[in-house]
PDB file of C-alpha atoms in Angstrom:
ATOM      1  CA  MET T  22      -0.049   0.245   0.193  1.00 69.00           C
ATOM      2  CA  PRO T  23       1.478   3.414  -1.076  1.00 90.00           C
ATOM      3  CA  VAL T  24       0.086   5.004   2.716  1.00 92.00           C
ATOM      4  CA  GLN T  25       0.140   2.953   5.903  1.00 94.00           C
ATOM      5  CA  GLN T  26      -0.743   4.733   8.886  1.00 92.00           C
ATOM      6  CA  THR T  27       0.545   3.155  12.475  1.00 90.00           C
ATOM      7  CA  ASP T  28       0.932   4.105  16.245  1.00 89.00           C
ATOM      8  CA  GLY T  29       0.541   7.846  15.172  1.00 94.00           C
ATOM      9  CA  ARG T  30       2.956   7.374  12.177  1.00 96.00           C
ATOM     10  CA  ILE T  31       2.291   7.547   8.512  1.00 97.00           C
ATOM     11  CA  LEU T  32       4.713   6.008   5.921  1.00 97.00           C
ATOM     12  CA  LEU T  33       4.627   6.943   2.492  1.00 97.00           C
ATOM     13  CA  GLN T  34       6.061   4.585  -0.165  1.00 95.00           C
ATOM     14  CA  HIS T  35       6.444   5.291  -3.879  1.00 95.00           C
ATOM     15  CA  PRO T  36       6.427   2.358  -6.127  1.00 93.00           C
ATOM     16  CA  THR T  37       9.945   2.689  -7.077  1.00 92.00           C
ATOM     17  CA  GLY T  38      10.912   2.622  -3.441  1.00 94.00           C
ATOM     18  CA  SER T  39      11.519   5.804  -2.115  1.00 96.00           C
ATOM     19  CA  SER T  40      10.083   6.514   1.148  1.00 97.00           C
ATOM     20  CA  VAL T  41       8.721   8.978   3.912  1.00 98.00           C
ATOM     21  CA  GLU T  42       7.688   8.453   7.322  1.00 98.00           C
ATOM     22  CA  MET T  43       6.493  11.262   9.261  1.00 98.00           C
ATOM     23  CA  LEU T  44       4.275  11.465  12.450  1.00 98.00           C
ATOM     24  CA  LEU T  45       0.830  12.702  13.512  1.00 98.00           C
ATOM     25  CA  TYR T  46       2.597  14.874  16.318  1.00 98.00           C
ATOM     26  CA  GLY T  47       3.787  17.754  14.767  1.00 98.00           C
ATOM     27  CA  ALA T  48       3.142  16.570  11.294  1.00 98.00           C
ATOM     28  CA  HIS T  49       6.857  16.291  11.842  1.00 98.00           C
ATOM     29  CA  ILE T  50       8.914  14.117   8.980  1.00 98.00           C
ATOM     30  CA  LEU T  51      11.355  11.902  10.185  1.00 98.00           C
ATOM     31  CA  SER T  52      12.709  10.128   7.289  1.00 98.00           C
ATOM     32  CA  TRP T  53      13.031  10.628   3.187  1.00 98.00           C
ATOM     33  CA  LYS T  54      14.747   8.184   1.276  1.00 98.00           C
ATOM     34  CA  SER T  55      15.393   8.090  -2.467  1.00 97.00           C
ATOM     35  CA  GLY T  56      18.131   6.586  -4.562  1.00 95.00           C
ATOM     36  CA  THR T  57      19.756   8.664  -7.326  1.00 93.00           C
ATOM     37  CA  GLU T  58      19.694   8.100 -11.563  1.00 91.00           C
ATOM     38  CA  LYS T  59      22.761   6.687 -11.331  1.00 90.00           C
ATOM     39  CA  ASN T  60      22.298   4.553  -7.929  1.00 90.00           C
ATOM     40  CA  THR T  61      19.105   3.212  -6.829  1.00 90.00           C
ATOM     41  CA  SER T  62      20.133   2.428  -3.405  1.00 93.00           C
ATOM     42  CA  LEU T  63      18.099   4.120  -1.062  1.00 96.00           C
ATOM     43  CA  VAL T  64      19.584   6.673   1.061  1.00 96.00           C
ATOM     44  CA  GLU T  65      18.230   8.536   3.617  1.00 98.00           C
ATOM     45  CA  ARG T  66      18.328  12.772   2.873  1.00 98.00           C
ATOM     46  CA  LEU T  67      17.396  14.029   6.565  1.00 98.00           C
ATOM     47  CA  PHE T  68      19.250  14.059   9.575  1.00 98.00           C
ATOM     48  CA  VAL T  69      17.680  13.115  13.248  1.00 98.00           C
ATOM     49  CA  SER T  70      19.598  13.137  16.185  1.00 98.00           C
ATOM     50  CA  THR T  71      20.281  10.085  17.826  1.00 97.00           C
ATOM     51  CA  LYS T  72      18.979  11.279  21.188  1.00 97.00           C
ATOM     52  CA  ALA T  73      15.562  12.895  19.258  1.00 97.00           C
ATOM     53  CA  ILE T  74      12.560  12.597  21.503  1.00 94.00           C
ATOM     54  CA  LEU T  75       9.788  10.565  19.895  1.00 92.00           C
ATOM     55  CA  ASP T  76       7.334  10.143  22.067  1.00 92.00           C
ATOM     56  CA  GLY T  77       5.091  12.951  21.781  1.00 91.00           C
ATOM     57  CA  THR T  78       6.660  15.081  25.009  1.00 92.00           C
ATOM     58  CA  LYS T  79       8.484  17.746  22.995  1.00 92.00           C
ATOM     59  CA  PRO T  80       9.566  18.736  19.591  1.00 94.00           C
ATOM     60  CA  VAL T  81      11.894  15.893  17.601  1.00 96.00           C
ATOM     61  CA  ARG T  82      15.552  17.351  16.886  1.00 97.00           C
ATOM     62  CA  GLY T  83      15.864  16.604  13.107  1.00 98.00           C
ATOM     63  CA  GLY T  84      13.792  16.221  10.005  1.00 98.00           C
ATOM     64  CA  ILE T  85      11.428  18.795   8.872  1.00 98.00           C
ATOM     65  CA  PRO T  86       9.878  20.678  12.064  1.00 98.00           C
ATOM     66  CA  VAL T  87       7.093  22.596  10.706  1.00 98.00           C
ATOM     67  CA  VAL T  88       7.050  26.545  12.319  1.00 98.00           C
ATOM     68  CA  PHE T  89       3.838  28.304  12.711  1.00 98.00           C
ATOM     69  CA  PRO T  90       2.937  30.874  13.930  1.00 98.00           C
ATOM     70  CA  CYS T  91       6.064  32.132  14.883  1.00 97.00           C
ATOM     71  CA  PHE T  92       9.850  31.805  14.393  1.00 96.00           C
ATOM     72  CA  GLY T  93      11.795  31.865  17.247  1.00 92.00           C
ATOM     73  CA  PRO T  94      10.832  33.421  20.076  1.00 92.00           C
ATOM     74  CA  PRO T  95       7.653  35.363  19.633  1.00 92.00           C
ATOM     75  CA  ASP T  96       7.750  39.187  18.559  1.00 87.00           C
ATOM     76  CA  PRO T  97       6.454  41.495  21.299  1.00 85.00           C
ATOM     77  CA  ALA T  98       5.187  43.606  18.501  1.00 84.00           C
ATOM     78  CA  LEU T  99       2.452  41.139  18.056  1.00 89.00           C
ATOM     79  CA  SER T 100       0.370  41.224  21.121  1.00 89.00           C
ATOM     80  CA  GLU T 101      -1.736  38.274  20.138  1.00 92.00           C
ATOM     81  CA  HIS T 102       1.248  36.028  19.925  1.00 95.00           C
ATOM     82  CA  LYS T 103       3.102  37.060  23.342  1.00 93.00           C
ATOM     83  CA  ASP T 104       1.920  33.706  25.238  1.00 94.00           C
ATOM     84  CA  LEU T 105       3.392  31.801  22.316  1.00 96.00           C
ATOM     85  CA  PRO T 106       6.358  29.031  22.672  1.00 93.00           C
ATOM     86  CA  GLN T 107       9.775  29.475  20.537  1.00 94.00           C
ATOM     87  CA  HIS T 108       8.794  28.197  17.116  1.00 95.00           C
ATOM     88  CA  GLY T 109       4.865  28.382  17.925  1.00 96.00           C
ATOM     89  CA  PHE T 110       2.797  25.468  18.723  1.00 97.00           C
ATOM     90  CA  ALA T 111       2.225  23.575  14.981  1.00 98.00           C
ATOM     91  CA  ARG T 112       5.222  21.352  15.669  1.00 97.00           C
ATOM     92  CA  ASN T 113       4.363  20.275  18.851  1.00 95.00           C
ATOM     93  CA  SER T 114       0.382  19.527  18.282  1.00 97.00           C
ATOM     94  CA  ILE T 115      -1.118  16.384  17.439  1.00 97.00           C
ATOM     95  CA  TRP T 116      -2.255  16.589  13.779  1.00 98.00           C
ATOM     96  CA  LYS T 117      -5.519  14.860  12.056  1.00 97.00           C
ATOM     97  CA  TYR T 118      -4.831  12.668   8.961  1.00 96.00           C
ATOM     98  CA  ASP T 119      -7.251  13.834   6.727  1.00 95.00           C
ATOM     99  CA  SER T 120      -6.757  12.188   3.185  1.00 93.00           C
ATOM    100  CA  VAL T 121      -4.849  10.698   0.136  1.00 93.00           C
ATOM    101  CA  VAL T 122      -4.396  13.496  -2.114  1.00 93.00           C
ATOM    102  CA  LEU T 123      -2.145  11.737  -4.941  1.00 88.00           C
ATOM    103  CA  ASP T 124      -1.763   8.242  -5.889  1.00 90.00           C
ATOM    104  CA  ASN T 125      -0.103   7.403  -9.133  1.00 90.00           C
ATOM    105  CA  SER T 126       2.963   6.350 -10.595  1.00 86.00           C
ATOM    106  CA  ASP T 127       3.880   9.910 -10.216  1.00 88.00           C
ATOM    107  CA  GLY T 128       3.992   9.900  -6.593  1.00 93.00           C
ATOM    108  CA  VAL T 129       2.262   9.563  -3.588  1.00 96.00           C
ATOM    109  CA  SER T 130       0.587  12.583  -1.420  1.00 96.00           C
ATOM    110  CA  VAL T 131      -1.454  13.158   1.804  1.00 97.00           C
ATOM    111  CA  ARG T 132      -2.788  16.026   3.610  1.00 98.00           C
ATOM    112  CA  LEU T 133      -2.974  16.677   7.602  1.00 98.00           C
ATOM    113  CA  THR T 134      -4.884  19.155   9.304  1.00 98.00           C
ATOM    114  CA  LEU T 135      -4.878  21.076  11.945  1.00 98.00           C
ATOM    115  CA  GLU T 136      -7.457  23.629  13.809  1.00 98.00           C
ATOM    116  CA  PRO T 137      -7.578  25.216  17.301  1.00 97.00           C
ATOM    117  CA  THR T 138      -7.477  22.829  20.308  1.00 96.00           C
ATOM    118  CA  PRO T 139      -7.993  23.778  23.708  1.00 96.00           C
ATOM    119  CA  GLU T 140      -4.452  23.459  24.310  1.00 96.00           C
ATOM    120  CA  ILE T 141      -3.519  25.954  21.379  1.00 97.00           C
ATOM    121  CA  ILE T 142      -6.879  28.381  22.221  1.00 97.00           C
ATOM    122  CA  LYS T 143      -4.794  28.878  25.992  1.00 96.00           C
ATOM    123  CA  ILE T 144      -2.173  30.606  24.261  1.00 97.00           C
ATOM    124  CA  TYR T 145      -3.568  31.819  20.891  1.00 96.00           C
ATOM    125  CA  LYS T 146      -6.977  33.204  20.263  1.00 93.00           C
ATOM    126  CA  ARG T 147      -6.778  33.486  16.592  1.00 95.00           C
ATOM    127  CA  PRO T 148      -8.887  31.406  14.225  1.00 96.00           C
ATOM    128  CA  PHE T 149      -7.571  29.430  11.793  1.00 97.00           C
ATOM    129  CA  LEU T 150      -7.333  25.826   9.698  1.00 98.00           C
ATOM    130  CA  LEU T 151      -3.725  24.461   8.855  1.00 98.00           C
ATOM    131  CA  ALA T 152      -3.535  21.815   5.938  1.00 98.00           C
ATOM    132  CA  PHE T 153       0.206  20.601   5.466  1.00 98.00           C
ATOM    133  CA  VAL T 154       0.305  18.441   2.126  1.00 98.00           C
ATOM    134  CA  VAL T 155       3.267  16.486   1.759  1.00 98.00           C
ATOM    135  CA  THR T 156       4.311  14.706  -1.743  1.00 98.00           C
ATOM    136  CA  LEU T 157       6.632  11.813  -2.527  1.00 98.00           C
ATOM    137  CA  ALA T 158       8.034  11.435  -5.713  1.00 97.00           C
ATOM    138  CA  GLN T 159      10.781   8.938  -7.237  1.00 96.00           C
ATOM    139  CA  TYR T 160      13.845  11.507  -6.272  1.00 97.00           C
ATOM    140  CA  GLN T 161      11.697  14.794  -4.620  1.00 98.00           C
ATOM    141  CA  LEU T 162       9.589  15.396  -1.764  1.00 98.00           C
ATOM    142  CA  THR T 163       7.525  18.584  -1.858  1.00 98.00           C
ATOM    143  CA  THR T 164       6.045  20.103   1.589  1.00 98.00           C
ATOM    144  CA  ALA T 165       3.472  22.570   1.135  1.00 98.00           C
ATOM    145  CA  LEU T 166       2.011  24.188   4.526  1.00 98.00           C
ATOM    146  CA  HIS T 167      -1.640  25.752   3.625  1.00 98.00           C
ATOM    147  CA  VAL T 168      -2.667  28.584   6.028  1.00 98.00           C
ATOM    148  CA  THR T 169      -6.730  29.782   5.957  1.00 98.00           C
ATOM    149  CA  ASN T 170      -7.648  32.208   8.378  1.00 97.00           C
ATOM    150  CA  THR T 171     -11.415  31.428   9.169  1.00 97.00           C
ATOM    151  CA  SER T 172     -12.512  34.460  10.809  1.00 93.00           C
ATOM    152  CA  THR T 173     -16.241  35.199   9.551  1.00 90.00           C
ATOM    153  CA  SER T 174     -15.782  39.086  11.000  1.00 84.00           C
ATOM    154  CA  THR T 175     -16.761  41.228   7.946  1.00 83.00           C
ATOM    155  CA  GLU T 176     -15.050  44.617   9.774  1.00 82.00           C
ATOM    156  CA  PHE T 177     -13.157  47.021   7.835  1.00 80.00           C
ATOM    157  CA  PRO T 178      -9.986  47.146   8.283  1.00 79.00           C
ATOM    158  CA  PRO T 179     -10.066  43.325   7.621  1.00 82.00           C
ATOM    159  CA  ASP T 180      -9.532  40.876  10.690  1.00 88.00           C
ATOM    160  CA  ASN T 181      -6.244  40.210   8.981  1.00 93.00           C
ATOM    161  CA  LEU T 182      -4.206  36.442  10.231  1.00 96.00           C
ATOM    162  CA  GLN T 183      -0.509  37.822  10.949  1.00 96.00           C
ATOM    163  CA  PHE T 184       1.885  34.628  11.388  1.00 97.00           C
ATOM    164  CA  GLN T 185       5.489  33.770  10.776  1.00 98.00           C
ATOM    165  CA  ALA T 186       5.786  30.231   8.873  1.00 98.00           C
ATOM    166  CA  LEU T 187       8.864  27.952   8.194  1.00 98.00           C
ATOM    167  CA  PHE T 188      10.088  24.828   7.321  1.00 98.00           C
ATOM    168  CA  HIS T 189      13.091  23.569   9.594  1.00 98.00           C
ATOM    169  CA  THR T 190      14.473  21.417   7.054  1.00 98.00           C
ATOM    170  CA  TYR T 191      17.907  19.257   8.418  1.00 98.00           C
ATOM    171  CA  ILE T 192      19.455  17.768   5.472  1.00 98.00           C
ATOM    172  CA  LYS T 193      21.889  15.198   5.986  1.00 98.00           C
ATOM    173  CA  SER T 194      24.932  16.215   4.649  1.00 97.00           C
ATOM    174  CA  ASP T 195      28.658  16.547   5.420  1.00 96.00           C
ATOM    175  CA  SER T 196      28.644  19.797   7.154  1.00 97.00           C
ATOM    176  CA  SER T 197      32.260  20.589   6.763  1.00 96.00           C
ATOM    177  CA  SER T 198      32.020  20.456   2.536  1.00 96.00           C
ATOM    178  CA  VAL T 199      28.600  21.620   2.177  1.00 97.00           C
ATOM    179  CA  LEU T 200      28.007  24.939   0.329  1.00 97.00           C
ATOM    180  CA  VAL T 201      24.625  26.841   0.276  1.00 98.00           C
ATOM    181  CA  GLY T 202      23.790  28.970  -2.756  1.00 96.00           C
ATOM    182  CA  PRO T 203      23.027  31.237  -4.379  1.00 96.00           C
ATOM    183  CA  LEU T 204      23.068  33.830  -2.087  1.00 97.00           C
ATOM    184  CA  GLN T 205      25.928  36.396  -2.766  1.00 97.00           C
ATOM    185  CA  ASN T 206      24.482  39.935  -2.261  1.00 98.00           C
ATOM    186  CA  VAL T 207      21.494  39.066  -0.359  1.00 98.00           C
ATOM    187  CA  GLN T 208      21.058  40.935   3.083  1.00 98.00           C
ATOM    188  CA  TYR T 209      21.077  38.782   6.360  1.00 98.00           C
ATOM    189  CA  TYR T 210      21.040  39.200  10.111  1.00 98.00           C
ATOM    190  CA  ASP T 211      23.503  37.090  11.841  1.00 98.00           C
ATOM    191  CA  LYS T 212      21.934  35.505  15.354  1.00 97.00           C
ATOM    192  CA  THR T 213      25.241  34.465  16.369  1.00 97.00           C
ATOM    193  CA  GLU T 214      26.151  37.781  17.194  1.00 97.00           C
ATOM    194  CA  SER T 215      26.852  38.642  20.901  1.00 94.00           C
ATOM    195  CA  THR T 216      24.638  41.615  21.546  1.00 97.00           C
ATOM    196  CA  ALA T 217      20.673  42.548  20.327  1.00 94.00           C
ATOM    197  CA  GLU T 218      21.869  45.644  18.619  1.00 97.00           C
ATOM    198  CA  LEU T 219      24.347  43.228  16.392  1.00 97.00           C
ATOM    199  CA  ARG T 220      22.053  40.520  15.773  1.00 96.00           C
ATOM    200  CA  ALA T 221      19.637  43.162  14.309  1.00 95.00           C
ATOM    201  CA  THR T 222      22.140  44.911  11.876  1.00 97.00           C
ATOM    202  CA  PRO T 223      21.949  43.627   8.422  1.00 98.00           C
ATOM    203  CA  LYS T 224      24.800  42.395   6.544  1.00 98.00           C
ATOM    204  CA  THR T 225      25.248  41.813   3.240  1.00 98.00           C
ATOM    205  CA  GLU T 226      26.122  37.810   1.726  1.00 98.00           C
ATOM    206  CA  SER T 227      29.732  38.077  -0.124  1.00 97.00           C
ATOM    207  CA  ARG T 228      30.356  34.711  -0.970  1.00 96.00           C
ATOM    208  CA  ALA T 229      28.790  32.555  -3.492  1.00 92.00           C
ATOM    209  CA  GLY T 230      28.506  29.648  -1.187  1.00 95.00           C
ATOM    210  CA  VAL T 231      27.988  29.895   1.974  1.00 97.00           C
ATOM    211  CA  ASN T 232      29.648  27.227   4.337  1.00 97.00           C
ATOM    212  CA  VAL T 233      29.092  26.253   7.971  1.00 98.00           C
ATOM    213  CA  LYS T 234      32.212  25.315   9.281  1.00 97.00           C
ATOM    214  CA  GLN T 235      31.568  27.286  12.099  1.00 97.00           C
ATOM    215  CA  PHE T 236      28.772  27.809  14.136  1.00 98.00           C
ATOM    216  CA  THR T 237      26.096  29.604  11.606  1.00 98.00           C
ATOM    217  CA  ASP T 238      22.826  31.139  12.314  1.00 98.00           C
ATOM    218  CA  PHE T 239      21.930  33.408   9.368  1.00 98.00           C
ATOM    219  CA  VAL T 240      18.479  34.739   8.547  1.00 98.00           C
ATOM    220  CA  TYR T 241      18.420  36.101   4.648  1.00 98.00           C
ATOM    221  CA  GLU T 242      15.698  38.423   3.640  1.00 98.00           C
ATOM    222  CA  ASN T 243      13.841  38.641   0.620  1.00 98.00           C
ATOM    223  CA  ALA T 244      16.586  35.364  -0.475  1.00 98.00           C
ATOM    224  CA  PRO T 245      16.032  34.074  -4.401  1.00 97.00           C
ATOM    225  CA  GLY T 246      13.479  31.088  -3.432  1.00 97.00           C
ATOM    226  CA  LYS T 247      15.512  28.965  -5.566  1.00 98.00           C
ATOM    227  CA  TYR T 248      18.752  27.192  -4.127  1.00 98.00           C
ATOM    228  CA  GLU T 249      21.635  24.553  -4.345  1.00 97.00           C
ATOM    229  CA  VAL T 250      22.775  22.815  -0.991  1.00 97.00           C
ATOM    230  CA  THR T 251      26.024  20.473  -2.239  1.00 96.00           C
ATOM    231  CA  TRP T 252      28.716  18.938  -0.325  1.00 96.00           C
ATOM    232  CA  ARG T 253      31.263  16.314  -1.297  1.00 93.00           C
ATOM    233  CA  GLY T 254      29.127  12.887  -2.765  1.00 89.00           C
ATOM    234  CA  GLY T 255      25.896  14.688  -2.936  1.00 93.00           C
ATOM    235  CA  GLY T 256      23.215  17.147  -3.304  1.00 96.00           C
ATOM    236  CA  LEU T 257      19.527  18.785  -3.201  1.00 97.00           C
ATOM    237  CA  ASP T 258      18.392  21.462  -5.001  1.00 97.00           C
ATOM    238  CA  ILE T 259      15.550  23.840  -3.039  1.00 98.00           C
ATOM    239  CA  GLN T 260      12.734  25.320  -4.937  1.00 98.00           C
ATOM    240  CA  THR T 261      10.217  27.471  -2.806  1.00 98.00           C
ATOM    241  CA  LEU T 262       7.022  29.143  -3.193  1.00 98.00           C
ATOM    242  CA  ASN T 263       5.621  32.066  -0.647  1.00 98.00           C
ATOM    243  CA  LEU T 264       8.963  31.791   1.309  1.00 98.00           C
ATOM    244  CA  LYS T 265      10.559  34.724   0.736  1.00 98.00           C
ATOM    245  CA  ASP T 266      13.193  34.721   3.589  1.00 98.00           C
ATOM    246  CA  VAL T 267      15.806  31.375   4.101  1.00 98.00           C
ATOM    247  CA  VAL T 268      17.816  30.535   7.118  1.00 98.00           C
ATOM    248  CA  VAL T 269      21.090  28.473   7.214  1.00 98.00           C
ATOM    249  CA  TRP T 270      21.976  26.839  10.373  1.00 98.00           C
ATOM    250  CA  ASN T 271      24.450  24.884  11.888  1.00 98.00           C
ATOM    251  CA  PRO T 272      25.286  25.118  15.721  1.00 98.00           C
ATOM    252  CA  GLN T 273      28.647  23.261  15.600  1.00 97.00           C
ATOM    253  CA  GLU T 274      30.542  22.101  18.787  1.00 97.00           C
ATOM    254  CA  GLU T 275      30.671  25.602  19.807  1.00 95.00           C
ATOM    255  CA  ALA T 276      26.377  25.638  20.217  1.00 97.00           C
ATOM    256  CA  GLY T 277      25.939  22.221  19.597  1.00 97.00           C
ATOM    257  CA  SER T 278      27.440  20.670  22.835  1.00 97.00           C
ATOM    258  CA  LYS T 279      24.909  22.521  24.737  1.00 96.00           C
ATOM    259  CA  ILE T 280      21.613  21.187  22.754  1.00 96.00           C
ATOM    260  CA  GLY T 281      20.370  18.566  25.196  1.00 95.00           C
ATOM    261  CA  ASP T 282      18.479  16.444  22.689  1.00 96.00           C
ATOM    262  CA  MET T 283      21.726  16.727  19.971  1.00 97.00           C
ATOM    263  CA  ASN T 284      23.767  13.867  19.830  1.00 97.00           C
ATOM    264  CA  ALA T 285      27.389  14.119  20.272  1.00 96.00           C
ATOM    265  CA  GLY T 286      29.366  15.366  16.970  1.00 97.00           C
ATOM    266  CA  GLY T 287      25.735  15.627  15.653  1.00 97.00           C
ATOM    267  CA  TRP T 288      26.478  18.726  13.825  1.00 98.00           C
ATOM    268  CA  ASN T 289      29.040  17.252  11.422  1.00 98.00           C
ATOM    269  CA  ASP T 290      26.079  15.161   9.919  1.00 98.00           C
ATOM    270  CA  PHE T 291      23.586  17.934   8.830  1.00 98.00           C
ATOM    271  CA  VAL T 292      23.036  21.602   7.623  1.00 98.00           C
ATOM    272  CA  CYS T 293      19.714  23.384   7.926  1.00 98.00           C
ATOM    273  CA  VAL T 294      18.468  25.143   5.281  1.00 98.00           C
ATOM    274  CA  GLU T 295      14.836  26.409   6.230  1.00 98.00           C
ATOM    275  CA  PRO T 296      13.170  28.466   3.703  1.00 98.00           C
ATOM    276  CA  GLY T 297      10.218  30.468   5.586  1.00 98.00           C
ATOM    277  CA  HIS T 298       8.222  33.919   6.060  1.00 98.00           C
ATOM    278  CA  VAL T 299      10.078  35.271   8.804  1.00 97.00           C
ATOM    279  CA  ARG T 300      11.218  38.435   8.667  1.00 96.00           C
ATOM    280  CA  GLY T 301       8.032  40.280   9.339  1.00 94.00           C
ATOM    281  CA  PHE T 302       4.368  38.726   8.819  1.00 96.00           C
ATOM    282  CA  ALA T 303       2.383  37.423   5.947  1.00 97.00           C
ATOM    283  CA  ALA T 304      -1.455  38.229   6.475  1.00 96.00           C
ATOM    284  CA  ILE T 305      -4.248  36.729   5.114  1.00 96.00           C
ATOM    285  CA  GLU T 306      -7.832  38.376   4.952  1.00 95.00           C
ATOM    286  CA  PRO T 307     -10.736  36.319   6.654  1.00 95.00           C
ATOM    287  CA  GLY T 308     -11.893  33.022   4.086  1.00 95.00           C
ATOM    288  CA  LYS T 309      -8.585  33.526   2.574  1.00 97.00           C
ATOM    289  CA  THR T 310      -5.921  31.123   1.922  1.00 98.00           C
ATOM    290  CA  TRP T 311      -2.032  31.390   2.314  1.00 98.00           C
ATOM    291  CA  ILE T 312       0.250  28.383   0.299  1.00 98.00           C
ATOM    292  CA  GLY T 313       4.019  28.143   1.574  1.00 98.00           C
ATOM    293  CA  GLN T 314       5.704  25.438  -0.004  1.00 98.00           C
ATOM    294  CA  GLN T 315       9.213  23.651  -0.627  1.00 98.00           C
ATOM    295  CA  VAL T 316      10.492  21.264  -3.172  1.00 98.00           C
ATOM    296  CA  LEU T 317      13.613  19.112  -2.506  1.00 98.00           C
ATOM    297  CA  THR T 318      15.137  17.362  -5.316  1.00 98.00           C
ATOM    298  CA  VAL T 319      18.244  14.953  -5.383  1.00 96.00           C
ATOM    299  CA  VAL T 320      21.148  16.321  -7.383  1.00 94.00           C
ATOM    300  CA  HIS T 321      21.916  13.192  -9.355  1.00 86.00           C
ATOM    301  CA  GLU T 322      25.727  14.167 -10.356  1.00 78.00           C
ATOM    302  CA  GLU T 323      27.917  15.929  -7.860  1.00 74.00           C
ATOM    303  CA  ARG T 324      28.710  19.436  -8.458  1.00 71.00           C
ATOM    304  CA  ARG T 325      30.024  22.321  -6.384  1.00 65.00           C
ATOM    305  CA  LEU T 326      29.650  26.222  -5.828  1.00 61.00           C
ATOM    306  CA  SER T 327      32.242  28.600  -5.193  1.00 55.00           C
ATOM    307  CA  LEU T 328      33.245  29.836  -2.000  1.00 53.00           C
TER     308      LEU T 328
END
C-alpha cells in the first residue's frame, strides 16, 4: 500500500522504493529515503539526532519541523503572539490525518490538518485552519503548508491573520564541505552575534557558496527562493513558493554541545536550510488561504558551488 498508518505514524511508499515516514505529532517528517538516477540504492536524506525525543513530549530534533505561527521567540510587536512558545505550536501539536491527495505512478501525497484545540486556544486566540500536504516522488519531496484565516468577521479594516511560517529542514550532509547558494549580495541577519544591536544589524553576503564550518545562524531576507545545497558526494536542489526568506543554521560544537537532545558530533552530519516567511509577518484576510511550499530534489551528479 502506498500509504500506511500505525501508532501515530504515516509511511508513504513510492512504487520505485522511495519513502517518507512522518508523525501525527507536529506533522513531523522523520525520514525521506531515495536513490539517484545513477544509484538506485535508497539513501536517507534527512538528519535526526540519535537523542531526539520521539514520544510526543517535546519537538523532534531533526527531520522537517513545521514552524507556525512564530519563528523563534514570539515578537513582542504582535500582542496576540505573546503567550506562544519558541517556534509556535504546530510542531508540538497532534495533527489529524485527512486524506490521500495523490496516488499514482508519479507520486503519493497525503494531507494532515490542524485546527484550534483547547490547548492551543489557551495560548492563541485566532481562528485558523492548517493543512500540511506532503508529496513523495521518486527523487523529490514536496511539503506545502496551507494557512486559512477562518474568521467570519466583515469589519473594516479586515481581521487579518498575521503569522510567520518556516520549514526547519535538517539536510543530512557533510557539514565540513557543504555549500549553500546562491545567496551572494543578499541581506542577512547574523543571530550568532553577541549583542541585540548587532543581531539586528543587516549584513550583505559576499560569498557565492555559504559554508557552515563555524557556528552559523543566518537569516537571509528576500532571498532568491531557489537554492543549491551541495557537499562531497551529494546535494539537493530546493525551490520554494511564497517563502521569501531562508535560514542557514548549524550549531557546530560551540552551540551544539549545549543542546540537550543533540547527539555528540551530530553537527557534523547536517545543515539546516530553512525556507520561510520570518522577517515580518504574512497576512491573510478572512476566508483567504496562503500557501508556502518547498520542493526538495535529489542532485544526481556531484556539483560544487564556489566559495
